[in-house]
Amino acid sequence: MYRKILITTDGSAVSSKTACAGVQFAEQLGAEVLVLFVAPEYQYPIYVEIIPPSYPSEDEYRAAMRRAGHEHTQDVADSCAKRGVRCEALTAFHESAATKIVDVAQQQGCDLIFMGSHGRSGWGQLLLGSVTNKVLQHSKIPVLVHRLIKEPGSK
């Protein structure tokens, strides 16, 4: 059915649980996994005449984001290794995570995007936007959205 599944991660608890479910899904199908962390592009401080000395340079920022990406994707890669699922990890930079997810899936020959949803609705979703919704709008390949079921009494 699916041979190569793109699993996204942003390091959040929702993303980690979704990634675990994605790895289990890939194992059941005998598919390989491409795990992707998308970091925002470097932003120069605006409205200041002099960049503060404590502000990271572009190289420092990119190195820090690569380390964060490696940390987040390594958890998924370790889970894949335990289950015998072939895995490749990738950290990418782009202003729009959704655009980059769709582009990477296409460039890497993925036939499914497996991602989570933070479950925002109403004004929260409208104001904050939703990476998942944007991926659903722009992807030409199937997108499987994993929703976490909230425990009774949890917020």
CSV table of C-alpha atoms in Angstrom, one decimal:
chain,number,residue,atom,x,y,z
A,1,MET,CA,0.0,0.0,0.0
A,2,TYR,CA,2.5,2.7,1.2
A,3,ARG,CA,6.2,2.2,0.7
A,4,LYS,CA,7.7,5.5,2.1
A,5,ILE,CA,6.0,7.5,4.8
A,6,LEU,CA,6.9,11.0,5.8
A,7,ILE,CA,6.5,11.5,9.6
A,8,THR,CA,6.7,15.1,10.8
A,9,THR,CA,7.9,16.1,14.3
A,10,ASP,CA,8.3,19.4,16.0
A,11,GLY,CA,9.4,18.1,19.4
A,12,SER,CA,6.1,18.6,21.2
A,13,ALA,CA,4.5,15.9,23.2
A,14,VAL,CA,1.6,15.6,20.6
A,15,SER,CA,4.2,15.3,17.9
A,16,SER,CA,6.1,12.6,19.8
A,17,LYS,CA,3.0,10.5,20.4
A,18,THR,CA,2.0,10.9,16.7
A,19,ALA,CA,5.5,9.8,15.6
A,20,CYS,CA,5.2,6.7,17.7
A,21,ALA,CA,1.9,5.9,16.1
A,22,GLY,CA,3.4,6.6,12.7
A,23,VAL,CA,6.3,4.2,13.3
A,24,GLN,CA,3.9,1.5,14.4
A,25,PHE,CA,1.8,2.1,11.2
A,26,ALA,CA,5.0,1.9,9.0
A,27,GLU,CA,6.0,-1.3,10.7
A,28,GLN,CA,2.6,-2.9,10.0
A,29,LEU,CA,2.8,-2.0,6.4
A,30,GLY,CA,6.5,-2.8,5.9
A,31,ALA,CA,7.2,0.7,4.8
A,32,GLU,CA,10.2,2.9,5.4
A,33,VAL,CA,10.1,6.2,7.2
A,34,LEU,CA,11.4,9.7,6.5
A,35,VAL,CA,11.2,11.7,9.6
A,36,LEU,CA,11.3,15.5,9.1
A,37,PHE,CA,11.8,18.5,11.4
A,38,VAL,CA,11.2,21.9,9.9
A,39,ALA,CA,12.9,24.9,11.6
A,40,PRO,CA,12.0,28.5,10.7
A,41,GLU,CA,14.5,30.5,8.7
A,42,TYR,CA,16.8,32.8,10.7
A,43,GLN,CA,15.3,36.3,11.4
A,44,TYR,CA,17.4,39.3,11.8
A,45,PRO,CA,16.1,41.5,14.6
A,46,ILE,CA,14.0,44.3,13.3
A,47,TYR,CA,13.5,47.8,14.8
A,48,VAL,CA,17.0,47.9,16.3
A,49,GLU,CA,19.9,49.9,15.0
A,50,ILE,CA,22.6,47.6,16.5
A,51,ILE,CA,22.3,43.9,16.9
A,52,PRO,CA,22.7,43.0,20.5
A,53,PRO,CA,25.9,41.0,21.3
A,54,SER,CA,23.8,38.2,22.8
A,55,TYR,CA,21.7,37.8,19.7
A,56,PRO,CA,22.9,34.6,17.8
A,57,SER,CA,24.5,34.9,14.4
A,58,GLU,CA,22.8,33.1,11.5
A,59,ASP,CA,25.4,30.3,11.7
A,60,GLU,CA,24.9,29.9,15.5
A,61,TYR,CA,21.1,29.8,14.9
A,62,ARG,CA,21.3,27.2,12.1
A,63,ALA,CA,23.6,25.0,14.2
A,64,ALA,CA,21.3,25.2,17.2
A,65,MET,CA,18.3,24.3,15.0
A,66,ARG,CA,20.2,21.4,13.4
A,67,ARG,CA,21.0,20.1,16.9
A,68,ALA,CA,17.3,20.5,17.9
A,69,GLY,CA,16.2,18.8,14.7
A,70,HIS,CA,18.7,15.9,15.3
A,71,GLU,CA,17.4,15.5,18.8
A,72,HIS,CA,13.8,15.4,17.8
A,73,THR,CA,14.3,13.2,14.8
A,74,GLN,CA,16.6,10.8,16.7
A,75,ASP,CA,13.8,9.8,19.0
A,76,VAL,CA,11.8,8.6,16.0
A,77,ALA,CA,14.9,7.0,14.3
A,78,ASP,CA,15.5,5.1,17.6
A,79,SER,CA,11.9,3.9,17.7
A,80,CYS,CA,12.2,2.7,14.0
A,81,ALA,CA,15.5,0.9,14.8
A,82,LYS,CA,13.8,-1.0,17.7
A,83,ARG,CA,11.0,-2.1,15.4
A,84,GLY,CA,13.2,-2.9,12.4
A,85,VAL,CA,11.8,-0.1,10.3
A,86,ARG,CA,14.2,1.6,7.8
A,87,CYS,CA,14.5,5.3,8.6
A,88,GLU,CA,16.1,8.4,7.3
A,89,ALA,CA,16.0,11.7,9.3
A,90,LEU,CA,16.1,15.2,7.8
A,91,THR,CA,16.1,18.7,9.2
A,92,ALA,CA,15.0,21.5,6.9
A,93,PHE,CA,14.6,25.3,7.1
A,94,HIS,CA,11.7,27.2,5.7
A,95,GLU,CA,9.3,30.0,6.7
A,96,SER,CA,6.3,27.8,6.1
A,97,ALA,CA,6.5,24.3,7.7
A,98,ALA,CA,3.5,23.2,5.7
A,99,THR,CA,5.1,24.2,2.4
A,100,LYS,CA,8.4,22.5,3.3
A,101,ILE,CA,6.6,19.3,4.4
A,102,VAL,CA,4.7,19.0,1.1
A,103,ASP,CA,7.9,19.8,-0.9
A,104,VAL,CA,10.1,17.3,0.9
A,105,ALA,CA,7.4,14.6,0.6
A,106,GLN,CA,7.3,15.1,-3.2
A,107,GLN,CA,11.1,15.4,-3.6
A,108,GLN,CA,11.9,12.3,-1.5
A,109,GLY,CA,9.3,10.1,-3.2
A,110,CYS,CA,7.0,9.7,-0.2
A,111,ASP,CA,3.6,8.2,-0.9
A,112,LEU,CA,2.0,9.2,2.5
A,113,ILE,CA,2.4,12.0,5.0
A,114,PHE,CA,1.6,11.0,8.6
A,115,MET,CA,1.2,13.9,11.0
A,116,GLY,CA,-0.6,15.0,14.1
A,117,SER,CA,-3.0,17.7,14.9
A,118,HIS,CA,-2.8,19.7,18.1
A,119,GLY,CA,-6.6,19.7,18.2
A,120,ARG,CA,-7.2,23.4,18.2
A,121,SER,CA,-10.6,24.5,17.1
A,122,GLY,CA,-12.6,27.6,16.7
A,123,TRP,CA,-10.7,30.8,17.2
A,124,GLY,CA,-7.5,29.1,18.2
A,125,GLN,CA,-7.2,27.4,14.9
A,126,LEU,CA,-8.3,30.4,13.0
A,127,LEU,CA,-5.9,32.8,14.7
A,128,LEU,CA,-2.9,30.5,14.9
A,129,GLY,CA,-3.4,28.7,11.6
A,130,SER,CA,-2.8,25.0,11.3
A,131,VAL,CA,0.2,23.4,9.7
A,132,THR,CA,-1.9,20.2,9.3
A,133,ASN,CA,-4.7,22.0,7.5
A,134,LYS,CA,-2.2,23.7,5.2
A,135,VAL,CA,-0.6,20.4,4.3
A,136,LEU,CA,-4.0,18.9,3.7
A,137,GLN,CA,-4.8,21.8,1.3
A,138,HIS,CA,-1.6,21.6,-0.7
A,139,SER,CA,-0.5,18.0,-0.7
A,140,LYS,CA,-1.0,15.9,-3.8
A,141,ILE,CA,-0.3,12.7,-1.9
A,142,PRO,CA,-2.5,11.3,0.9
A,143,VAL,CA,-2.2,12.8,4.4
A,144,LEU,CA,-3.1,10.7,7.4
A,145,VAL,CA,-3.9,12.9,10.4
A,146,HIS,CA,-3.4,11.2,13.8
A,147,ARG,CA,-5.6,12.7,16.5
A,148,LEU,CA,-4.9,12.0,20.1
A,149,ILE,CA,-7.8,11.0,22.2
A,150,LYS,CA,-7.9,13.0,25.4
A,151,GLU,CA,-8.3,11.2,28.6
A,152,PRO,CA,-11.4,12.0,30.6
A,153,GLY,CA,-10.7,14.9,32.9
A,154,SER,CA,-7.6,16.1,31.1
A,155,LYS,CA,-7.3,19.5,29.6
